[in-house]
């Protein structure tokens, strides 16, 4: 069965999209550690990040960079942190998490966010993308 993220890629499940291209998609985590917590995925379904072909791995990280900059511009934070976990969804992904300190690197802080709140944050991140990409 297709992963939850493949179902999102194929349009069979909704997401709060930030941006996409032919190979990658960035969208909000529905259980954010902090508002703006995003996931960046390759559209190709591969379970383990470090099993990605080199080009896809490098492409994923390059795709994540402006997304992280847009998150930082949209959401007040010291740094956008990166976590790679993959214990819940077997489809390679990188968590981009607005953080103020090491204490924010904790999934114990994750809380389900409402759709209106997610929509608002996604819009504010999307608005920053053209600025960080120029
Ligand atoms: P992990 O696989 O441990 O890196 O965690 C997967 C992450 O995906 C968790 O933070 C979940 O909150 C998130 N997640 C699961 N389903 C969805 C979904 N349908 N839309 C957005 N995020 C999701």
Short mmCIF file of N, CA, C and O and ligand atoms in Angstrom, two decimals:
data_model
loop_
_atom_site.label_atom_id
_atom_site.label_comp_id
_atom_site.label_asym_id
_atom_site.label_seq_id
_atom_site.Cartn_x
_atom_site.Cartn_y
_atom_site.Cartn_z
N UNK A 1 0.84 -1.21 0.00
CA UNK A 1 0.00 0.00 0.00
C UNK A 1 0.88 1.26 0.00
O UNK A 1 1.93 1.30 0.64
N UNK A 2 0.40 2.26 -0.73
CA UNK A 2 1.17 3.50 -0.83
C UNK A 2 1.28 4.16 0.54
O UNK A 2 0.35 4.12 1.35
N UNK A 3 2.42 4.80 0.80
CA UNK A 3 2.61 5.50 2.07
C UNK A 3 1.63 6.69 2.15
O UNK A 3 1.12 7.17 1.13
N UNK A 4 1.42 7.16 3.38
CA UNK A 4 0.58 8.37 3.57
C UNK A 4 1.11 9.50 2.71
O UNK A 4 0.34 10.26 2.11
N UNK A 5 2.43 9.61 2.63
CA UNK A 5 3.00 10.73 1.88
C UNK A 5 2.82 10.55 0.38
O UNK A 5 2.60 11.52 -0.35
N UNK A 6 2.87 9.31 -0.10
CA UNK A 6 2.58 9.08 -1.52
C UNK A 6 1.12 9.42 -1.81
O UNK A 6 0.80 10.00 -2.86
N UNK A 7 0.25 9.10 -0.85
CA UNK A 7 -1.17 9.45 -1.04
C UNK A 7 -1.35 10.97 -1.11
O UNK A 7 -2.18 11.48 -1.86
N UNK A 8 -0.53 11.70 -0.34
CA UNK A 8 -0.56 13.17 -0.42
C UNK A 8 -0.03 13.61 -1.78
O UNK A 8 -0.64 14.45 -2.46
N UNK A 9 1.10 13.04 -2.21
CA UNK A 9 1.69 13.40 -3.51
C UNK A 9 0.68 13.18 -4.62
O UNK A 9 0.55 13.99 -5.55
N UNK A 10 -0.05 12.08 -4.54
CA UNK A 10 -1.00 11.73 -5.62
C UNK A 10 -2.32 12.48 -5.49
O UNK A 10 -3.23 12.29 -6.32
N UNK A 11 -2.46 13.30 -4.45
CA UNK A 11 -3.68 14.10 -4.30
C UNK A 11 -4.84 13.34 -3.67
O UNK A 11 -5.98 13.82 -3.67
N UNK A 12 -4.55 12.16 -3.11
CA UNK A 12 -5.61 11.37 -2.48
C UNK A 12 -5.81 11.71 -1.01
O UNK A 12 -6.79 11.28 -0.40
N UNK A 13 -4.86 12.43 -0.44
CA UNK A 13 -4.99 12.97 0.92
C UNK A 13 -4.61 14.45 0.86
O UNK A 13 -3.73 14.83 0.08
N UNK A 14 -5.26 15.28 1.68
CA UNK A 14 -4.93 16.71 1.64
C UNK A 14 -3.63 17.01 2.39
O UNK A 14 -3.18 16.21 3.21
N UNK A 15 -3.07 18.16 2.08
CA UNK A 15 -1.95 18.66 2.90
C UNK A 15 -1.96 20.17 2.83
O UNK A 15 -2.61 20.75 1.96
N UNK A 16 -1.23 20.78 3.76
CA UNK A 16 -1.03 22.22 3.72
C UNK A 16 0.30 22.45 3.02
O UNK A 16 1.36 22.48 3.65
N UNK A 17 0.20 22.58 1.69
CA UNK A 17 1.40 22.62 0.85
C UNK A 17 2.14 23.95 0.97
O UNK A 17 1.53 25.01 1.04
N UNK A 18 3.46 23.85 0.98
CA UNK A 18 4.28 25.06 0.90
C UNK A 18 4.76 25.24 -0.53
O UNK A 18 4.59 26.29 -1.12
N UNK A 19 5.34 24.19 -1.11
CA UNK A 19 5.78 24.27 -2.50
C UNK A 19 6.11 22.87 -3.00
O UNK A 19 6.25 21.92 -2.20
N UNK A 20 6.23 22.76 -4.32
CA UNK A 20 6.60 21.46 -4.91
C UNK A 20 7.25 21.70 -6.26
O UNK A 20 7.13 22.77 -6.85
N UNK A 21 7.97 20.71 -6.74
CA UNK A 21 8.39 20.65 -8.13
C UNK A 21 8.16 19.21 -8.60
O UNK A 21 7.43 18.47 -7.94
N UNK A 22 8.75 18.83 -9.70
CA UNK A 22 8.48 17.49 -10.24
C UNK A 22 8.92 16.38 -9.28
O UNK A 22 8.36 15.29 -9.28
N UNK A 23 9.94 16.66 -8.47
CA UNK A 23 10.55 15.60 -7.67
C UNK A 23 10.31 15.70 -6.17
O UNK A 23 10.47 14.69 -5.47
N UNK A 24 9.98 16.91 -5.67
CA UNK A 24 9.93 17.12 -4.22
C UNK A 24 8.68 17.90 -3.82
O UNK A 24 8.11 18.65 -4.62
N UNK A 25 8.30 17.73 -2.54
CA UNK A 25 7.13 18.42 -2.00
C UNK A 25 7.44 18.84 -0.57
O UNK A 25 8.03 18.05 0.20
N UNK A 26 7.05 20.05 -0.22
CA UNK A 26 7.16 20.52 1.17
C UNK A 26 5.76 20.88 1.66
O UNK A 26 5.00 21.55 0.94
N UNK A 27 5.43 20.43 2.86
CA UNK A 27 4.11 20.70 3.43
C UNK A 27 4.24 20.70 4.95
O UNK A 27 5.24 20.23 5.51
N UNK A 28 3.19 21.21 5.61
CA UNK A 28 3.24 21.31 7.07
C UNK A 28 2.98 19.97 7.72
O UNK A 28 2.11 19.19 7.27
N UNK A 29 3.70 19.71 8.81
CA UNK A 29 3.39 18.56 9.67
C UNK A 29 2.09 18.86 10.41
O UNK A 29 1.92 19.97 10.94
N UNK A 30 1.18 17.91 10.44
CA UNK A 30 -0.11 18.16 11.11
C UNK A 30 0.01 18.12 12.63
O UNK A 30 -0.90 18.54 13.33
N UNK A 31 1.14 17.62 13.13
CA UNK A 31 1.40 17.59 14.57
C UNK A 31 2.67 18.38 14.88
O UNK A 31 3.71 17.80 15.22
N UNK A 32 2.61 19.69 14.71
CA UNK A 32 3.86 20.46 14.80
C UNK A 32 4.43 20.53 16.21
O UNK A 32 3.69 20.64 17.19
N UNK A 33 5.75 20.48 16.27
CA UNK A 33 6.46 20.78 17.51
C UNK A 33 6.35 22.27 17.79
O UNK A 33 6.18 22.70 18.93
N UNK A 34 6.44 23.05 16.71
CA UNK A 34 6.24 24.51 16.76
C UNK A 34 5.49 24.88 15.49
O UNK A 34 5.67 24.22 14.45
N UNK A 35 4.71 25.97 15.52
CA UNK A 35 4.07 26.40 14.27
C UNK A 35 5.12 26.62 13.18
O UNK A 35 6.15 27.24 13.43
N UNK A 36 4.85 26.10 12.00
CA UNK A 36 5.79 26.20 10.89
C UNK A 36 6.56 24.91 10.65
O UNK A 36 7.24 24.76 9.64
N UNK A 37 6.47 23.97 11.59
CA UNK A 37 7.13 22.66 11.45
C UNK A 37 6.68 22.03 10.13
O UNK A 37 5.49 21.80 9.90
N UNK A 38 7.65 21.79 9.27
CA UNK A 38 7.35 21.32 7.91
C UNK A 38 8.07 20.02 7.61
O UNK A 38 9.05 19.66 8.28
N UNK A 39 7.59 19.36 6.59
CA UNK A 39 8.20 18.12 6.11
C UNK A 39 8.58 18.33 4.65
O UNK A 39 7.81 18.92 3.88
N UNK A 40 9.75 17.85 4.27
CA UNK A 40 10.18 17.91 2.88
C UNK A 40 10.44 16.48 2.43
O UNK A 40 11.19 15.74 3.09
N UNK A 41 9.81 16.10 1.33
CA UNK A 41 9.87 14.69 0.89
C UNK A 41 10.23 14.60 -0.59
O UNK A 41 9.92 15.50 -1.37
N UNK A 42 10.85 13.49 -0.97
CA UNK A 42 10.93 13.19 -2.40
C UNK A 42 9.59 12.58 -2.80
O UNK A 42 8.97 11.86 -2.01
N UNK A 43 9.13 12.88 -4.00
CA UNK A 43 7.85 12.28 -4.43
C UNK A 43 8.00 10.78 -4.64
O UNK A 43 7.04 10.02 -4.45
N UNK A 44 9.19 10.36 -5.01
CA UNK A 44 9.45 8.93 -5.15
C UNK A 44 9.42 8.29 -3.76
O UNK A 44 10.07 8.80 -2.83
N UNK A 45 8.69 7.21 -3.62
CA UNK A 45 8.57 6.56 -2.30
C UNK A 45 9.76 5.65 -2.04
O UNK A 45 9.89 4.58 -2.64
N UNK A 46 10.61 6.12 -1.14
CA UNK A 46 11.74 5.33 -0.64
C UNK A 46 11.67 5.45 0.87
O UNK A 46 11.51 6.56 1.39
N UNK A 47 11.75 4.37 1.58
CA UNK A 47 11.56 4.38 3.04
C UNK A 47 12.64 5.21 3.74
O UNK A 47 12.35 6.18 4.44
N UNK A 48 13.90 4.83 3.53
CA UNK A 48 14.98 5.33 4.38
C UNK A 48 15.76 6.42 3.66
O UNK A 48 16.24 6.22 2.53
N UNK A 49 15.89 7.57 4.32
CA UNK A 49 16.52 8.74 3.68
C UNK A 49 17.85 8.39 3.03
O UNK A 49 18.13 8.80 1.90
N UNK A 50 18.66 7.62 3.74
CA UNK A 50 20.02 7.38 3.25
C UNK A 50 20.08 6.26 2.22
O UNK A 50 21.17 5.91 1.75
N UNK A 51 18.90 5.73 1.85
CA UNK A 51 18.83 4.84 0.69
C UNK A 51 18.51 5.60 -0.59
O UNK A 51 18.48 5.00 -1.68
N UNK A 52 18.25 6.91 -0.49
CA UNK A 52 17.96 7.68 -1.71
C UNK A 52 19.18 7.68 -2.61
O UNK A 52 20.32 7.74 -2.13
N UNK A 53 18.92 7.66 -3.93
CA UNK A 53 20.04 7.84 -4.87
C UNK A 53 20.69 9.19 -4.56
O UNK A 53 20.01 10.11 -4.11
N UNK A 54 21.99 9.29 -4.84
CA UNK A 54 22.73 10.50 -4.46
C UNK A 54 22.09 11.77 -5.01
O UNK A 54 21.97 12.77 -4.30
N UNK A 55 21.67 11.73 -6.29
CA UNK A 55 21.10 12.95 -6.89
C UNK A 55 19.81 13.35 -6.19
O UNK A 55 19.54 14.53 -5.98
N UNK A 56 19.01 12.35 -5.83
CA UNK A 56 17.74 12.63 -5.16
C UNK A 56 17.99 13.16 -3.74
O UNK A 56 17.31 14.09 -3.28
N UNK A 57 18.97 12.58 -3.07
CA UNK A 57 19.32 13.03 -1.72
C UNK A 57 19.81 14.48 -1.74
O UNK A 57 19.32 15.33 -0.98
N UNK A 58 20.72 14.76 -2.68
CA UNK A 58 21.23 16.14 -2.77
C UNK A 58 20.10 17.09 -3.17
O UNK A 58 20.00 18.21 -2.66
N UNK A 59 19.26 16.63 -4.10
CA UNK A 59 18.14 17.46 -4.55
C UNK A 59 17.17 17.77 -3.43
O UNK A 59 16.65 18.89 -3.33
N UNK A 60 16.94 16.79 -2.56
CA UNK A 60 16.03 16.99 -1.43
C UNK A 60 16.57 18.08 -0.51
O UNK A 60 15.83 18.98 -0.08
N UNK A 61 17.85 18.00 -0.21
CA UNK A 61 18.45 18.99 0.69
C UNK A 61 18.46 20.37 0.04
O UNK A 61 18.21 21.38 0.72
N UNK A 62 18.74 20.43 -1.25
CA UNK A 62 18.73 21.72 -1.96
C UNK A 62 17.31 22.29 -1.98
O UNK A 62 17.12 23.50 -1.81
N UNK A 63 16.33 21.42 -2.16
CA UNK A 63 14.93 21.87 -2.17
C UNK A 63 14.52 22.38 -0.79
O UNK A 63 13.74 23.33 -0.67
N UNK A 64 15.06 21.75 0.25
CA UNK A 64 14.70 22.13 1.63
C UNK A 64 15.25 23.50 2.03
O UNK A 64 14.67 24.17 2.89
N UNK A 65 16.34 23.90 1.39
CA UNK A 65 17.03 25.12 1.85
C UNK A 65 16.16 26.38 1.77
O UNK A 65 15.99 27.06 2.79
N UNK A 66 15.59 26.73 0.61
CA UNK A 66 14.72 27.92 0.60
C UNK A 66 13.47 27.75 1.45
O UNK A 66 12.93 28.75 1.96
N UNK A 67 13.01 26.51 1.60
CA UNK A 67 11.85 26.28 2.47
C UNK A 67 12.22 26.67 3.91
O UNK A 67 11.46 27.38 4.59
N UNK A 68 13.40 26.24 4.35
CA UNK A 68 13.85 26.59 5.70
C UNK A 68 14.00 28.10 5.86
O UNK A 68 13.62 28.68 6.89
N UNK A 69 14.53 28.76 4.82
CA UNK A 69 14.69 30.22 4.90
C UNK A 69 13.33 30.91 4.97
O UNK A 69 13.15 31.88 5.70
N UNK A 70 12.37 30.38 4.22
CA UNK A 70 11.02 30.98 4.23
C UNK A 70 10.36 30.75 5.59
O UNK A 70 9.66 31.63 6.09
N UNK A 71 10.58 29.58 6.18
CA UNK A 71 10.02 29.32 7.51
C UNK A 71 10.60 30.32 8.50
O UNK A 71 9.87 30.95 9.28
N UNK A 72 11.91 30.50 8.44
CA UNK A 72 12.57 31.41 9.38
C UNK A 72 12.08 32.84 9.21
O UNK A 72 11.95 33.60 10.17
N UNK A 73 11.81 33.22 7.96
CA UNK A 73 11.31 34.57 7.71
C UNK A 73 9.86 34.72 8.17
O UNK A 73 9.45 35.81 8.60
N UNK A 74 9.10 33.65 8.08
CA UNK A 74 7.66 33.74 8.39
C UNK A 74 7.37 33.56 9.88
O UNK A 74 6.40 34.11 10.40
N UNK A 75 8.20 32.76 10.53
CA UNK A 75 7.94 32.39 11.93
C UNK A 75 9.11 32.87 12.77
O UNK A 75 10.25 32.62 12.43
N UNK A 76 8.81 33.53 13.83
CA UNK A 76 9.90 34.03 14.66
C UNK A 76 10.63 32.86 15.32
O UNK A 76 10.02 32.08 16.06
N UNK A 77 11.91 32.70 15.01
CA UNK A 77 12.69 31.62 15.64
C UNK A 77 14.18 31.93 15.50
O UNK A 77 14.58 32.69 14.62
N UNK A 78 14.97 31.31 16.35
CA UNK A 78 16.43 31.49 16.27
C UNK A 78 17.00 30.75 15.07
O UNK A 78 17.77 31.28 14.30
N UNK A 79 16.62 29.47 14.96
CA UNK A 79 17.13 28.61 13.91
C UNK A 79 16.05 27.64 13.46
O UNK A 79 15.26 27.19 14.29
N UNK A 80 16.12 27.29 12.19
CA UNK A 80 15.29 26.17 11.74
C UNK A 80 16.13 24.90 11.92
O UNK A 80 17.20 24.77 11.31
N UNK A 81 15.67 24.03 12.78
CA UNK A 81 16.38 22.79 13.03
C UNK A 81 15.91 21.69 12.09
O UNK A 81 14.82 21.76 11.52
N UNK A 82 16.77 20.70 11.93
CA UNK A 82 16.48 19.58 11.04
C UNK A 82 16.49 18.29 11.86
O UNK A 82 17.41 18.05 12.63
N UNK A 83 15.43 17.51 11.69
CA UNK A 83 15.40 16.17 12.29
C UNK A 83 15.05 15.17 11.20
O UNK A 83 14.18 15.42 10.37
N UNK A 84 15.76 14.07 11.20
CA UNK A 84 15.39 12.93 10.35
C UNK A 84 15.04 11.80 11.30
O UNK A 84 15.88 11.37 12.09
N UNK A 85 13.79 11.37 11.25
CA UNK A 85 13.35 10.29 12.15
C UNK A 85 12.87 9.11 11.31
O UNK A 85 13.61 8.16 11.08
N UNK A 86 11.62 9.17 10.87
CA UNK A 86 11.13 8.13 9.96
C UNK A 86 10.56 6.91 10.65
O UNK A 86 10.34 5.88 10.01
N UNK A 87 10.29 7.01 11.94
CA UNK A 87 9.74 5.86 12.66
C UNK A 87 8.23 5.72 12.50
O UNK A 87 7.66 4.69 12.79
N UNK A 88 7.58 6.80 12.04
CA UNK A 88 6.12 6.75 11.88
C UNK A 88 5.73 6.54 10.42
O UNK A 88 4.84 5.73 10.13
N UNK A 89 6.35 7.27 9.53
CA UNK A 89 5.98 7.19 8.11
C UNK A 89 7.17 6.66 7.31
O UNK A 89 8.22 7.32 7.25
N UNK A 90 7.02 5.49 6.69
CA UNK A 90 8.14 4.88 5.95
C UNK A 90 8.29 5.45 4.55
O UNK A 90 8.17 4.74 3.54
N UNK A 91 8.49 6.75 4.50
CA UNK A 91 8.69 7.47 3.23
C UNK A 91 9.66 8.58 3.57
O UNK A 91 9.33 9.46 4.38
N UNK A 92 10.84 8.55 2.99
CA UNK A 92 11.92 9.46 3.39
C UNK A 92 11.42 10.90 3.52
O UNK A 92 10.67 11.38 2.67
N UNK A 93 11.82 11.56 4.60
CA UNK A 93 11.44 12.96 4.80
C UNK A 93 12.37 13.62 5.81
O UNK A 93 12.97 12.94 6.65
N UNK A 94 12.43 14.93 5.68
CA UNK A 94 13.22 15.75 6.58
C UNK A 94 12.25 16.68 7.31
O UNK A 94 11.41 17.32 6.68
N UNK A 95 12.36 16.71 8.64
CA UNK A 95 11.58 17.67 9.42
C UNK A 95 12.34 18.99 9.48
O UNK A 95 13.53 19.00 9.81
N UNK A 96 11.67 20.09 9.19
CA UNK A 96 12.23 21.44 9.37
C UNK A 96 11.43 22.09 10.50
O UNK A 96 10.22 22.29 10.36
N UNK A 97 12.12 22.40 11.60
CA UNK A 97 11.41 22.80 12.81
C UNK A 97 11.94 24.14 13.32
O UNK A 97 13.14 24.26 13.62
N UNK A 98 11.06 25.14 13.43
CA UNK A 98 11.50 26.40 14.04
C UNK A 98 11.88 26.15 15.49
O UNK A 98 11.11 25.53 16.23
N UNK A 99 13.06 26.61 15.89
CA UNK A 99 13.51 26.35 17.26
C UNK A 99 14.08 27.62 17.91
O UNK A 99 14.58 28.51 17.22
N UNK A 100 13.99 27.62 19.22
CA UNK A 100 14.62 28.68 20.02
C UNK A 100 15.80 28.14 20.80
O UNK A 100 16.67 28.91 21.22
N UNK A 101 15.80 26.83 21.05
CA UNK A 101 16.89 26.22 21.82
C UNK A 101 16.85 24.70 21.60
O UNK A 101 15.90 24.18 20.97
N UNK A 102 17.81 24.00 22.16
CA UNK A 102 17.86 22.54 22.03
C UNK A 102 16.61 21.87 22.59
O UNK A 102 16.22 20.79 22.17
N UNK A 103 15.96 22.55 23.55
CA UNK A 103 14.77 21.96 24.17
C UNK A 103 13.64 21.75 23.15
O UNK A 103 12.74 20.94 23.38
N UNK A 104 13.69 22.50 22.04
CA UNK A 104 12.63 22.36 21.03
C UNK A 104 12.82 21.13 20.14
O UNK A 104 11.93 20.81 19.36
N UNK A 105 13.95 20.45 20.26
CA UNK A 105 14.17 19.23 19.45
C UNK A 105 13.54 18.04 20.17
O UNK A 105 14.23 17.14 20.63
N UNK A 106 12.23 18.07 20.29
CA UNK A 106 11.55 17.02 21.04
C UNK A 106 10.16 16.76 20.47
O UNK A 106 9.30 17.65 20.48
N UNK A 107 9.95 15.53 20.02
CA UNK A 107 8.62 15.17 19.51
C UNK A 107 7.59 15.10 20.65
O UNK A 107 6.40 15.06 20.37
N UNK A 108 8.06 15.11 21.90
CA UNK A 108 7.11 15.14 23.02
C UNK A 108 6.34 16.46 23.03
O UNK A 108 5.28 16.55 23.66
N UNK A 109 6.85 17.48 22.34
CA UNK A 109 6.17 18.78 22.29
C UNK A 109 5.14 18.84 21.16
O UNK A 109 4.41 19.84 21.05
N UNK A 110 5.10 17.81 20.31
CA UNK A 110 4.22 17.85 19.13
C UNK A 110 2.76 17.81 19.55
O UNK A 110 2.38 17.05 20.44
N UNK A 111 1.96 18.68 18.95
CA UNK A 111 0.52 18.75 19.23
C UNK A 111 -0.24 18.86 17.92
O UNK A 111 0.19 19.59 17.03
N UNK A 112 -1.38 18.22 17.83
CA UNK A 112 -2.22 18.34 16.64
C UNK A 112 -2.65 19.81 16.47
O UNK A 112 -3.11 20.43 17.42
N UNK A 113 -2.47 20.33 15.27
CA UNK A 113 -2.88 21.72 15.00
C UNK A 113 -4.19 21.72 14.22
O UNK A 113 -4.49 20.76 13.49
N UNK A 114 -4.94 22.80 14.36
CA UNK A 114 -6.21 22.89 13.63
C UNK A 114 -5.93 23.23 12.17
O UNK A 114 -4.91 23.85 11.84
N UNK A 115 -6.87 22.86 11.31
CA UNK A 115 -6.71 23.19 9.89
C UNK A 115 -6.61 24.70 9.65
O UNK A 115 -5.76 25.12 8.86
N UNK A 116 -7.44 25.51 10.29
CA UNK A 116 -7.31 26.96 10.06
C UNK A 116 -5.93 27.49 10.48
O UNK A 116 -5.34 28.32 9.79
N UNK A 117 -5.41 26.98 11.61
CA UNK A 117 -4.07 27.43 12.04
C UNK A 117 -2.99 26.99 11.05
O UNK A 117 -2.09 27.75 10.71
N UNK A 118 -3.10 25.75 10.58
CA UNK A 118 -2.12 25.25 9.61
C UNK A 118 -2.20 26.05 8.30
O UNK A 118 -1.17 26.41 7.72
N UNK A 119 -3.42 26.33 7.88
CA UNK A 119 -3.60 27.08 6.62
C UNK A 119 -2.96 28.47 6.72
O UNK A 119 -2.31 28.94 5.78
N UNK A 120 -3.12 29.09 7.89
CA UNK A 120 -2.57 30.44 8.10
C UNK A 120 -1.04 30.41 8.05
O UNK A 120 -0.39 31.24 7.40
N UNK A 121 -0.45 29.44 8.74
CA UNK A 121 1.03 29.36 8.77
C UNK A 121 1.56 29.02 7.37
O UNK A 121 2.55 29.60 6.92
N UNK A 122 0.90 28.08 6.69
CA UNK A 122 1.37 27.70 5.35
C UNK A 122 1.35 28.91 4.43
O UNK A 122 2.29 29.13 3.65
N UNK A 123 0.30 29.71 4.52
CA UNK A 123 0.20 30.90 3.66
C UNK A 123 1.33 31.88 3.98
O UNK A 123 1.95 32.43 3.06
N UNK A 124 1.63 32.06 5.25
CA UNK A 124 2.68 33.02 5.60
C UNK A 124 4.05 32.52 5.13
O UNK A 124 4.90 33.31 4.71
N UNK A 125 4.28 31.21 5.14
CA UNK A 125 5.55 30.68 4.63
C UNK A 125 5.60 30.82 3.10
O UNK A 125 6.62 31.25 2.54
N UNK A 126 4.50 30.50 2.43
CA UNK A 126 4.46 30.63 0.96
C UNK A 126 4.75 32.07 0.54
O UNK A 126 5.43 32.31 -0.45
N UNK A 127 4.25 33.02 1.31
CA UNK A 127 4.46 34.43 0.96
C UNK A 127 5.93 34.81 1.01
O UNK A 127 6.37 35.72 0.31
N UNK A 128 6.71 34.14 1.85
CA UNK A 128 8.14 34.46 1.99
C UNK A 128 9.00 33.80 0.91
O UNK A 128 10.13 34.23 0.69
N UNK A 129 8.48 32.78 0.26
CA UNK A 129 9.32 32.00 -0.67
C UNK A 129 9.90 32.83 -1.81
O UNK A 129 11.11 32.74 -2.07
N UNK A 130 9.10 33.66 -2.50
CA UNK A 130 9.69 34.43 -3.60
C UNK A 130 10.81 35.33 -3.13
O UNK A 130 11.81 35.52 -3.82
N UNK A 131 10.68 35.87 -1.91
CA UNK A 131 11.70 36.79 -1.38
C UNK A 131 13.01 36.02 -1.11
O UNK A 131 14.08 36.49 -1.48
N UNK A 132 12.92 34.82 -0.50
CA UNK A 132 14.17 34.11 -0.18
C UNK A 132 14.77 33.47 -1.43
O UNK A 132 15.97 33.15 -1.45
N UNK A 133 13.97 33.29 -2.49
CA UNK A 133 14.50 32.65 -3.70
C UNK A 133 15.10 33.67 -4.66
O UNK A 133 15.76 33.30 -5.61
N UNK A 134 14.85 34.99 -4.42
CA UNK A 134 15.32 36.00 -5.37
C UNK A 134 16.75 36.40 -5.06
O UNK A 134 17.29 36.13 -4.00
P1 LIG B 1 8.53 10.25 11.53
O1 LIG B 1 8.17 9.21 10.47
O2 LIG B 1 8.80 9.64 12.86
O3 LIG B 1 9.63 11.16 11.07
O4 LIG B 1 7.24 11.16 11.73
C1 LIG B 1 6.32 11.40 10.70
C2 LIG B 1 5.71 12.76 10.84
O5 LIG B 1 4.69 12.88 9.86
C3 LIG B 1 5.05 13.05 12.20
O6 LIG B 1 5.62 14.23 12.75
C4 LIG B 1 3.58 13.23 11.86
O7 LIG B 1 2.95 14.23 12.63
C5 LIG B 1 3.61 13.60 10.40
N1 LIG B 1 2.42 13.23 9.65
C6 LIG B 1 1.79 12.03 9.66
N2 LIG B 1 0.73 12.05 8.82
C7 LIG B 1 0.71 13.29 8.28
C8 LIG B 1 -0.14 13.95 7.33
N3 LIG B 1 -1.19 13.31 6.78
N4 LIG B 1 0.12 15.23 7.01
C9 LIG B 1 1.18 15.88 7.57
N5 LIG B 1 2.02 15.32 8.45
C10 LIG B 1 1.78 14.05 8.80
#
